[in-house]
Coordinates of C-alpha atoms and ligand atoms in Angstrom, one line a residue:
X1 CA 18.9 20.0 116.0
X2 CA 17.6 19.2 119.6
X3 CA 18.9 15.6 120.6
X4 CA 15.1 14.7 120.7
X5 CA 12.9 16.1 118.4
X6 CA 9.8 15.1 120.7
X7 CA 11.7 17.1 123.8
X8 CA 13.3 19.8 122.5
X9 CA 14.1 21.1 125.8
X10 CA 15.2 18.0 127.0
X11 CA 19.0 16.6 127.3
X12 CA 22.7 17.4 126.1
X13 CA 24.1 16.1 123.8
X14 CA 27.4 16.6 124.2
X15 CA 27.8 13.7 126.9
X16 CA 26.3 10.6 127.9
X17 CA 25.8 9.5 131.6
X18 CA 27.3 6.5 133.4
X19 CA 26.2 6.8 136.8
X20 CA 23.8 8.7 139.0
X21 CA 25.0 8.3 142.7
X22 CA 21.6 10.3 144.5
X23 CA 21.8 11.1 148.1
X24 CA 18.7 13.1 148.9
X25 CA 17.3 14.0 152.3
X26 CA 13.3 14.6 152.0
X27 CA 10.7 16.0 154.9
X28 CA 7.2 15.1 154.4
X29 CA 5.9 17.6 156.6
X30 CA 7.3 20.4 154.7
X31 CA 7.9 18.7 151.1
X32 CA 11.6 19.8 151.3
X33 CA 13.9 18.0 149.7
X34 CA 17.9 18.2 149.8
X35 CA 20.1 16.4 147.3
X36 CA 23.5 16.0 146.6
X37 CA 23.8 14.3 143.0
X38 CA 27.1 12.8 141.9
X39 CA 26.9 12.9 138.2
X40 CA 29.4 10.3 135.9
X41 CA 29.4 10.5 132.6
X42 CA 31.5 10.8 129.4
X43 CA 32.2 13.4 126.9
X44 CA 30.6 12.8 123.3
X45 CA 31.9 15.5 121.5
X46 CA 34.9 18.0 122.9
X47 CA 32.9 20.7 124.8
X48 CA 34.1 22.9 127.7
X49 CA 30.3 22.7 129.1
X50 CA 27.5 20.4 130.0
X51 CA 24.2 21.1 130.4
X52 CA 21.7 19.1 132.8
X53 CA 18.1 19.2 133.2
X54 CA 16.5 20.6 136.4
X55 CA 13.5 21.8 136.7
X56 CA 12.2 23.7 140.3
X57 CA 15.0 23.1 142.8
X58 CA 18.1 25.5 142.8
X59 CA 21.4 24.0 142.2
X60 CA 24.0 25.8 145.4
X61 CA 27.0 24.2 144.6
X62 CA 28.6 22.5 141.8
X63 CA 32.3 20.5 142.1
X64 CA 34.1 18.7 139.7
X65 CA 36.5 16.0 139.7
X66 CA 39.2 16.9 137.4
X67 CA 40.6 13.2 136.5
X68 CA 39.3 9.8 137.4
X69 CA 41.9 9.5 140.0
X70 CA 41.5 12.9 141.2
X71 CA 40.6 14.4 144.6
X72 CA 37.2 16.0 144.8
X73 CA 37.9 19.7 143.3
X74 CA 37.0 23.1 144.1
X75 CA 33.6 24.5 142.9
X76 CA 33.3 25.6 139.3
X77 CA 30.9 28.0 137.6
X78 CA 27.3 27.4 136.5
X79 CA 24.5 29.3 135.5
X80 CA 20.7 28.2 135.9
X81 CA 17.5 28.8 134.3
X82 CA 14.3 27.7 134.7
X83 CA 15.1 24.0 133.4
X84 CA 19.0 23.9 132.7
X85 CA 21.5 23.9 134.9
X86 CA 24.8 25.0 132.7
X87 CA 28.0 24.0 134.2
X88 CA 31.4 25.4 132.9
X89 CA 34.2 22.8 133.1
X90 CA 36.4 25.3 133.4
X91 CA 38.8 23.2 130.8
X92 CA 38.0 21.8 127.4
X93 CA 36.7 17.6 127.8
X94 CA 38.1 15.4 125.2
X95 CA 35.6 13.1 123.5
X96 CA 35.6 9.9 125.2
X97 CA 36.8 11.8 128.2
X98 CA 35.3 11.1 131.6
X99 CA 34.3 13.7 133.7
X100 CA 32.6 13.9 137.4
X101 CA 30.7 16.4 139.0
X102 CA 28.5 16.6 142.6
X103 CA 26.4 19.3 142.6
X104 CA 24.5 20.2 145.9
X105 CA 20.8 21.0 145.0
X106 CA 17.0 21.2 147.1
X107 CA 14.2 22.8 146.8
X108 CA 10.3 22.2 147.1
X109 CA 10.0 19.4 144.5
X110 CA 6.9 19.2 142.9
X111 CA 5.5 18.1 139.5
X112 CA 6.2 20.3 136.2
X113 CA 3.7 21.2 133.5
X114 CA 3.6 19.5 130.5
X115 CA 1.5 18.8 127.5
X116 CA 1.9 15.3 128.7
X117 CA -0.2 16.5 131.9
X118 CA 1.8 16.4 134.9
X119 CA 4.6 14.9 135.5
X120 CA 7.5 14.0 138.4
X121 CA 8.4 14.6 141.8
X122 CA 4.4 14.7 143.0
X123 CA 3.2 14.2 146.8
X124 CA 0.3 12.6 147.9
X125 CA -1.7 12.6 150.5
X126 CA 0.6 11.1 153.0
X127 CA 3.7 9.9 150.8
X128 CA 5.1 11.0 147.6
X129 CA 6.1 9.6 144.2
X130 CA 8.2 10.1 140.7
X131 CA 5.8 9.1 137.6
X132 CA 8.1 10.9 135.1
X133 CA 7.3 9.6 131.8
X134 CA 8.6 11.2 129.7
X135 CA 10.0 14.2 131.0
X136 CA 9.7 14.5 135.0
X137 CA 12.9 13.1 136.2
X138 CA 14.3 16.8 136.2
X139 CA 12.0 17.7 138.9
X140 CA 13.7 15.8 141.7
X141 CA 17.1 14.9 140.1
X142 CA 20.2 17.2 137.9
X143 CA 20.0 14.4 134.8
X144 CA 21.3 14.0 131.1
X145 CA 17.1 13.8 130.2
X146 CA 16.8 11.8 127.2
X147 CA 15.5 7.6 127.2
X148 CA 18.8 7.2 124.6
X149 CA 20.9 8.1 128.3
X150 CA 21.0 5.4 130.2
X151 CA 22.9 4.8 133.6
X152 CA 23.5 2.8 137.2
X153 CA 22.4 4.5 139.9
X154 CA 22.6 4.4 143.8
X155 CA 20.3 6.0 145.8
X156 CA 20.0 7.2 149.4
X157 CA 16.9 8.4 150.7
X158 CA 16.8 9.5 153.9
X159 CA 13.2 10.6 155.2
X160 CA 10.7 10.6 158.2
X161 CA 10.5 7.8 160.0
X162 CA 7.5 5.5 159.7
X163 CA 7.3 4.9 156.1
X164 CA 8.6 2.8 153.9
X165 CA 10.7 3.6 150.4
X166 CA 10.8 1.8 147.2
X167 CA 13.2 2.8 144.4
X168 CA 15.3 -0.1 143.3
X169 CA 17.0 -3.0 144.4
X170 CA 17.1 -2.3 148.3
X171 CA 20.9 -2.9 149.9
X172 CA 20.4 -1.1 153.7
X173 CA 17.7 0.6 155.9
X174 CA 19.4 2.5 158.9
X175 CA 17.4 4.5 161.1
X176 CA 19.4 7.3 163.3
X177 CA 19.0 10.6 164.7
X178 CA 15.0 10.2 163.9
X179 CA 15.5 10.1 160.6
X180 CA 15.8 6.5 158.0
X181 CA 17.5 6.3 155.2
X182 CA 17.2 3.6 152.8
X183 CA 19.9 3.0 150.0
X184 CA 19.0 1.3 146.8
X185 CA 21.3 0.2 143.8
X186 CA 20.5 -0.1 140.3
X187 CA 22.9 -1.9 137.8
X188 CA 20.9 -1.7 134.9
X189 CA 21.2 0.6 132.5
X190 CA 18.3 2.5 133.4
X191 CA 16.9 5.3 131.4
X192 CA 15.9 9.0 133.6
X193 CA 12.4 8.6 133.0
X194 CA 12.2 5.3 134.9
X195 CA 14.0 6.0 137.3
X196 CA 11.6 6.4 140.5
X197 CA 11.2 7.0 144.2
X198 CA 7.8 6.3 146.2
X199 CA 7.1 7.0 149.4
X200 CA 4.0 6.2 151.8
X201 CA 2.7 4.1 154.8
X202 CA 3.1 1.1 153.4
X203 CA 3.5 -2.1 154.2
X204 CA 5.2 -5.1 152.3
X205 CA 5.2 -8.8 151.3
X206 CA 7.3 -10.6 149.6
X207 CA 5.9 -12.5 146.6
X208 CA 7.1 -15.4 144.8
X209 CA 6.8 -14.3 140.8
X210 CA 7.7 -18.0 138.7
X211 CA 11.5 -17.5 140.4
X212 CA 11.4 -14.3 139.8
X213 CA 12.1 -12.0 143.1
X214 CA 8.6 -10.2 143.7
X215 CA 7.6 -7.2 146.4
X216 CA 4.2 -5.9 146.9
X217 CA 3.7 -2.6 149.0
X218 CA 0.2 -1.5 150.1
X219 CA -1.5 0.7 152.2
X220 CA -2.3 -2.3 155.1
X221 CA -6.0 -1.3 154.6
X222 CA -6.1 -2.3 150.7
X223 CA -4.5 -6.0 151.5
X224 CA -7.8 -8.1 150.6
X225 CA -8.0 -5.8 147.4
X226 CA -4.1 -6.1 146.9
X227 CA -4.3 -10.0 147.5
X228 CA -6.9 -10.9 144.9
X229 CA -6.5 -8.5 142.4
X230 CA -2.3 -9.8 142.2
X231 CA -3.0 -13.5 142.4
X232 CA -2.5 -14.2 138.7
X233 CA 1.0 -12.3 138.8
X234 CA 3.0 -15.0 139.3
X235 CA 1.0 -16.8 136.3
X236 CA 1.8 -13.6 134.2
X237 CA 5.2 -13.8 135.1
X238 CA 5.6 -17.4 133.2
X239 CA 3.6 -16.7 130.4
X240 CA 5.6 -13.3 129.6
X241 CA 8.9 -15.1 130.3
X242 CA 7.8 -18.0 128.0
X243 CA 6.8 -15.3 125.4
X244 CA 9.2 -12.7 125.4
X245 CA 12.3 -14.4 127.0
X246 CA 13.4 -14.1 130.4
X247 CA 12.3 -11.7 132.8
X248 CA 15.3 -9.0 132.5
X249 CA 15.8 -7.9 135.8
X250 CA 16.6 -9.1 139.4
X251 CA 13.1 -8.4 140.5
X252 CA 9.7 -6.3 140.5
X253 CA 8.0 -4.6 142.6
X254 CA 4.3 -3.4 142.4
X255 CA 3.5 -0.7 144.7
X256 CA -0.4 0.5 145.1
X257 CA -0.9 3.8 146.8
X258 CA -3.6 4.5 149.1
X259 CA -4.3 7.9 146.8
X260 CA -6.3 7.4 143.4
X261 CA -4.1 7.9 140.6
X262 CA -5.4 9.1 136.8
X263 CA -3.2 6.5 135.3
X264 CA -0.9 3.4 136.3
X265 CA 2.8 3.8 135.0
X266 CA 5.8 1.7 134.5
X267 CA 9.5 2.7 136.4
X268 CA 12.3 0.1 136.2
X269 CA 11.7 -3.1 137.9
X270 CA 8.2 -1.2 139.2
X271 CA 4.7 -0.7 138.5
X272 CA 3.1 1.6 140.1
X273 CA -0.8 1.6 140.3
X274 CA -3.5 3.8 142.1
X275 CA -5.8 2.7 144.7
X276 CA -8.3 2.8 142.2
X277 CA -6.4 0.5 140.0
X278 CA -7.0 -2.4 142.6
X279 CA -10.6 -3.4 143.1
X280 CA -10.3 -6.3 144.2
X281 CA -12.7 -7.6 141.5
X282 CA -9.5 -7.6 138.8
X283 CA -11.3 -5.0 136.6
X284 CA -7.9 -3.4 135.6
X285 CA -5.9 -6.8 135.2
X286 CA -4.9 -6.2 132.2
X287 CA -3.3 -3.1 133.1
X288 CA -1.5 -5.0 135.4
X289 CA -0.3 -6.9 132.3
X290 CA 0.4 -3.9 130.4
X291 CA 2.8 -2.5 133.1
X292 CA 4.7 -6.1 134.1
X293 CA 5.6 -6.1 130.1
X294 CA 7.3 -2.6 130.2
X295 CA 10.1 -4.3 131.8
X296 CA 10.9 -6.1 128.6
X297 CA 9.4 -3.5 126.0
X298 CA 10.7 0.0 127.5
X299 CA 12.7 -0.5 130.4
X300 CA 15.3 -3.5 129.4
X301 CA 14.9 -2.4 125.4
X302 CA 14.5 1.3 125.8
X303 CA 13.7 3.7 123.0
X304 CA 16.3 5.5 121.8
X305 CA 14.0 8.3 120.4
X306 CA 10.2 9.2 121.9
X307 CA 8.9 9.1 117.9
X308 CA 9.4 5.2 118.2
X309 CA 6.8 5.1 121.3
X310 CA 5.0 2.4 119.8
X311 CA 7.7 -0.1 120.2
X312 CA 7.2 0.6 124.3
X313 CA 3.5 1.2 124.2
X314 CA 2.0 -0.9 121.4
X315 CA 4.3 -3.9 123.0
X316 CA 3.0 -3.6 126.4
X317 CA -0.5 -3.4 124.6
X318 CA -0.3 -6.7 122.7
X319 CA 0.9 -8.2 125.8
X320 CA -2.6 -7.6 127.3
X321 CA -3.8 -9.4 124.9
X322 CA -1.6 -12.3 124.8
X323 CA -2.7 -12.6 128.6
X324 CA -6.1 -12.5 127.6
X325 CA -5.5 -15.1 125.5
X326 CA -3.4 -17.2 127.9
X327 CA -5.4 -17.1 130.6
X328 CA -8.6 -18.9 128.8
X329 CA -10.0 -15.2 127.7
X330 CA -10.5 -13.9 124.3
X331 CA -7.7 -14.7 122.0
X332 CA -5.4 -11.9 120.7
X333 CA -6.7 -12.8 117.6
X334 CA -10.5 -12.0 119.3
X335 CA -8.8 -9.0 120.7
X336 CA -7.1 -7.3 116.7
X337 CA -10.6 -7.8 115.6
X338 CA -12.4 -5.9 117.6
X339 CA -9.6 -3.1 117.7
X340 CA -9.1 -3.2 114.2
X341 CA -13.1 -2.1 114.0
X342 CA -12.7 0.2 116.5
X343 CA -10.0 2.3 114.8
X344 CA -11.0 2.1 111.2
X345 CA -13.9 4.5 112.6
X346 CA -11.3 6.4 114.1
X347 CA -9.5 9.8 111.8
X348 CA -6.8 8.1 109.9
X349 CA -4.2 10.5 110.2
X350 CA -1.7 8.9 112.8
X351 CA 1.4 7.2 111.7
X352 CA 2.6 5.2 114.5
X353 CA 6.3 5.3 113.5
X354 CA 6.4 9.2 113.9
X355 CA 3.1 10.0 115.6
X356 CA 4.0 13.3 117.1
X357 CA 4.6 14.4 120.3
X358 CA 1.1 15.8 120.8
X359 CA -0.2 12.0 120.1
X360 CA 2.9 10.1 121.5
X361 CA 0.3 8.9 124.1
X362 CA -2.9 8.7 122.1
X363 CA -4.7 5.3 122.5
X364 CA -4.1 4.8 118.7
X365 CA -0.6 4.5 119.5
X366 CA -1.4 1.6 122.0
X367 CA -4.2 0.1 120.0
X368 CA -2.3 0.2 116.6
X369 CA 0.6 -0.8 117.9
X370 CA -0.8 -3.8 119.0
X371 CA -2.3 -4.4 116.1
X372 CA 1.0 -4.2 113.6
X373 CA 2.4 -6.9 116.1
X374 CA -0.8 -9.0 115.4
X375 CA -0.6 -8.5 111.4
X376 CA 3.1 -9.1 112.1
X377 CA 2.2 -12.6 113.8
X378 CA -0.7 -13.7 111.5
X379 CA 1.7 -12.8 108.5
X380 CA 4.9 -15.0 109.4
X381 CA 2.9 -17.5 112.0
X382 CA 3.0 -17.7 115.4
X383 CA 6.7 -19.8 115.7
X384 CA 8.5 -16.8 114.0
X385 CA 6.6 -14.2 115.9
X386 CA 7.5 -15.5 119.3
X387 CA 11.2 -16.0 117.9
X388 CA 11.1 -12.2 116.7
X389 CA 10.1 -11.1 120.2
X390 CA 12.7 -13.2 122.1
X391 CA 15.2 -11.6 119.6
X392 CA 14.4 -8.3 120.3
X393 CA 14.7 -8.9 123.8
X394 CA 17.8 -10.5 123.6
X395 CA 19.6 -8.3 121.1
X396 CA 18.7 -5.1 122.9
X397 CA 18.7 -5.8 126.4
X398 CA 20.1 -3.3 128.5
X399 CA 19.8 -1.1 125.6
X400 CA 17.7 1.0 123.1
X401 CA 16.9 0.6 119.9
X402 CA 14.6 2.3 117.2
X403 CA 11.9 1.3 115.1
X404 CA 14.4 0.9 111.6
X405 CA 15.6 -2.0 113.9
X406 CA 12.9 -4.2 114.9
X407 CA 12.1 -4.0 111.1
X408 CA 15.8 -5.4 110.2
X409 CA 15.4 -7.7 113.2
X410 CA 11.8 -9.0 111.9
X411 CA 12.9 -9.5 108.4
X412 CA 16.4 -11.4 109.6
X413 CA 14.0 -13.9 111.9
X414 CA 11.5 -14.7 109.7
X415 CA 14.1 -14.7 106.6
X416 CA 11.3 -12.6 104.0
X417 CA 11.0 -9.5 103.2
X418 CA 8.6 -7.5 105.3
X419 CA 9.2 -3.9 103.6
X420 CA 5.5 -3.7 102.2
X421 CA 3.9 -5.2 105.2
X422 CA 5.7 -2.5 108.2
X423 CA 5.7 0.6 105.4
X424 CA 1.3 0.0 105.3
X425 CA 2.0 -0.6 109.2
X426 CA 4.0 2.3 110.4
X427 CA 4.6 4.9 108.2
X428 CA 1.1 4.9 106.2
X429 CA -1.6 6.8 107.8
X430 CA -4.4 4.6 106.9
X431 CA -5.5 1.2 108.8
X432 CA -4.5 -1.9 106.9
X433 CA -6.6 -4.7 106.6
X434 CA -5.6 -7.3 108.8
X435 CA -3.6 -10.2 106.8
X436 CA -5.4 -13.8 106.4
X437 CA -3.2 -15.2 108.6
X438 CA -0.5 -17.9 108.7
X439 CA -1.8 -21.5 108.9
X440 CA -1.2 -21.4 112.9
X441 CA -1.4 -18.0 113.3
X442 CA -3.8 -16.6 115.8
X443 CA -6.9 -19.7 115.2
X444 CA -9.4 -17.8 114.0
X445 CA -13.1 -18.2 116.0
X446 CA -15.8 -16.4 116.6
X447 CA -15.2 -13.2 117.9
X448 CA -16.9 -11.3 121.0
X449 CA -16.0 -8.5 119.0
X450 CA -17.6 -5.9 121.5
X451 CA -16.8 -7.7 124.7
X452 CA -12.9 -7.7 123.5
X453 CA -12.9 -3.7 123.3
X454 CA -11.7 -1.6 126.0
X455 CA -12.9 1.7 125.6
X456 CA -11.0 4.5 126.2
X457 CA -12.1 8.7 125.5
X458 CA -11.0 10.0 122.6
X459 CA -7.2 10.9 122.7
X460 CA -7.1 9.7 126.6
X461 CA -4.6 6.7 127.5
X462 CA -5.7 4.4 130.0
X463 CA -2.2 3.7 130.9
X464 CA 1.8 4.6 130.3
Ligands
LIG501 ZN1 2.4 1.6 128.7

């Protein structure tokens, strides 16, 4: 059995990671990219291998560290294929045993094939990203590929001067011999997927997000666009942080690139949005909403399996509409109605607690997801339901957690039973109706019911 059924290519596992220390040199010009990766991590089960993910950059040299106190050792065998790099310890690991290895690697990086569409290492017109979700982090980084793994990581990025890096929290910029590097840190646990690098010509402001450290980075020509499409941030900030709890990391950054891009997606402590995204007019804001809640639902409570999606992508999706509804548009409630219309003419045939890897990004993933979080709120009343989310928050942050427990965690808030209610939810094919409603539940009013759909194509997602 694969670690992840979704991925079976993807991830070890016979070891967990601790730490990813990155120190990559990357040329624009030519899209090279050299890396040394310092890998940490931590036997699972006795093995006298490991396997990592890489995917289109050659692995030259691979040392290990033979204790924790240990000098750097000599080189050990490995083997490579087209998306594993096997390493042979060389001796057999304990379980629980750490282990250390730096492995020189470089290559043209660029974005792999998937039935996701494409995904990683990508460059753009004059810059580059990482937009990995769920399985591009291989293409610019030797990882342990699987959103249970999480880890701290530094990063050094050394690239051509005259552009500016985003990763994580930023500690120096030095510039020397024509080239700047820029070394981030990331304490928390942070999953491969979301972990990210963007470059471009960008310049950046500091923003303040309800005490929350913000950063914005732009292409200088998009500021009036930038400015008014991010004013209500710091607004959205509060309300999230009054809904789901506090905000779970040091800060966020929003980057817009001067390139189009097909979708905005989430990284850690980053969204990351296409100059298309940012009109100016706010047409996409609640996509802005949708990515600022991935930092609670995704990136601080990470999934521990890709079948529980929804619990990333049907959160993020009922936070749009608890913006909506915060900001004096239509109500959430407004909002179900007209999604629960929409998808009751949809096929029936999802089930949003094991939707498949084909359809782990199929709107009805979003929209139903939502919806079971709506049905979950007009069922126990609106006081429980925001204790339920702060819970989850809390219990899990830093962590992952699966679908079984948000059901536990449910019940144990409200203090009922809620078997029936998730089992027509999640694992049923066919849409329930919505519930009544608790008395303060989502007020019910007349509802715009077309004005309070977003349309998306068939099988499309608007966002990650
Ligand atoms: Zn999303």
């Amino acid at each position: 059995m694969s670690p992840d059924e979704y991925t079976p290519h993807s991830g070890d596992r016979r070891y967990r990671v601790e730490h990813y220390d990155l120190t990559i040199d990357y040329r624009l010009s030519t899209n090279r990219l050299d890396g040394v990766a310092v890998v940490r991590g931590r036997a699972l089960e006795a093995t006298r291998s490991i396997s990592l993910d890489l995917v289109g950059l050659r692995a030259t040299k691979v040392q290990a560290v033979r204790d924790p106190q240990g000098a750097k050792g000599g080189r050990i065998g490995f083997t490579q294929t087209d998306r594993k790099l096997k390493v042979a310890l060389g001796r057999e690991l304990a379980v629980g045993e750490p282990f250390e290895l730096t492995i020189s690697y470089g290559g043209a990086p660029r974005p792999r094939r998937t039935r996701w569409g494409t995904l990683g290492w990508e460059e753009l017109e004059d810059g580059a990203l990482v937009a990995s979700q769920p399985t591009g982090a291989p293409t610019w980084f030797p990882c342990n590929d699987l959103p249970r793994d999480k880890a701290t990581y530094r990063l050094s990025i050394r690239t051509d001067p005259g552009y500016v890096v985003a990763a994580a929290e930023p500690v120096s910029t030095v510039t020397k011999g024509g080239r700047t590097t820029w070394v981030f840190e990331r304490t928390a646990p942070t999953a491969s997927y979301l972990a990210t690098v963007q470059i471009g010509k960008y310049v950046s402001r500091g923003m303040d997000l309800a005490g929350v450290e913000g950063q914005v980075l732009h292409p200088a020509g998009l500021a009036a666009r930038v400015t008014a499409d991010l004013a209500p941030l710091p607004q959205m900030m509060a309300v999230f942080a009054e809904a789901f709890g506090p905000y779970p990391l040091p800060s966020y950054r929003l980057v817009v690139t001067a390139d189009d891009l097909e979708i905005p997606l989430e990284a850690q402590g980053m969204g990351v949005f296409g100059a298309n995204h940012i009109d100016g007019q706010g047409s996409l804001e609640r996509l802005i909403a949708h990515e600022l809640a991935h930092q609670w639902f995704g990136n601080s409570v990470g999934v521990a399996r890709w079948r529980d999606i929804w619990l990333n992508e049907g959160f993020a999706c009922y936070a749009e509409w608890i913006w909506s509804e915060r900001s004096g548009r239509h109500s959430a409630h407004a909002k179900a109605l007209g999604h629960w219309i929409a998808l009751a003419a949809e096929p029936q045939d999802l089930v949003l607690s094991d939707p498949g890897p084909e359809l782990m990004f199929d709107d009805r993933v979003y929209k139903r997801g939502a919806l079971t979080l709506h049905a979950l709120r007009l069922t126990v009343g609106d006081d429980v339901f925001f204790r339920i989310l702060r819970a989850w928050t809390e219990r899990h942050a830093g962590g992952t957690a699966t679908t079984a427990d948000f059901r536990t965690l449910a019940a144990s808030v409200a203090g009922r039973r809620l078997e029936a209610f998730f089992d027509a939810w999640l694992d049923a094919p066919a849409l329930p109706p919505l519930p009544e409603g608790a008395d303060d539940a989502g007020a019910v009013e007349p509802a715009p019911v077309t004005q309070a759909l977003n349309v998306v194509p068939r099988g499309g997602t608007e966002a990650r």
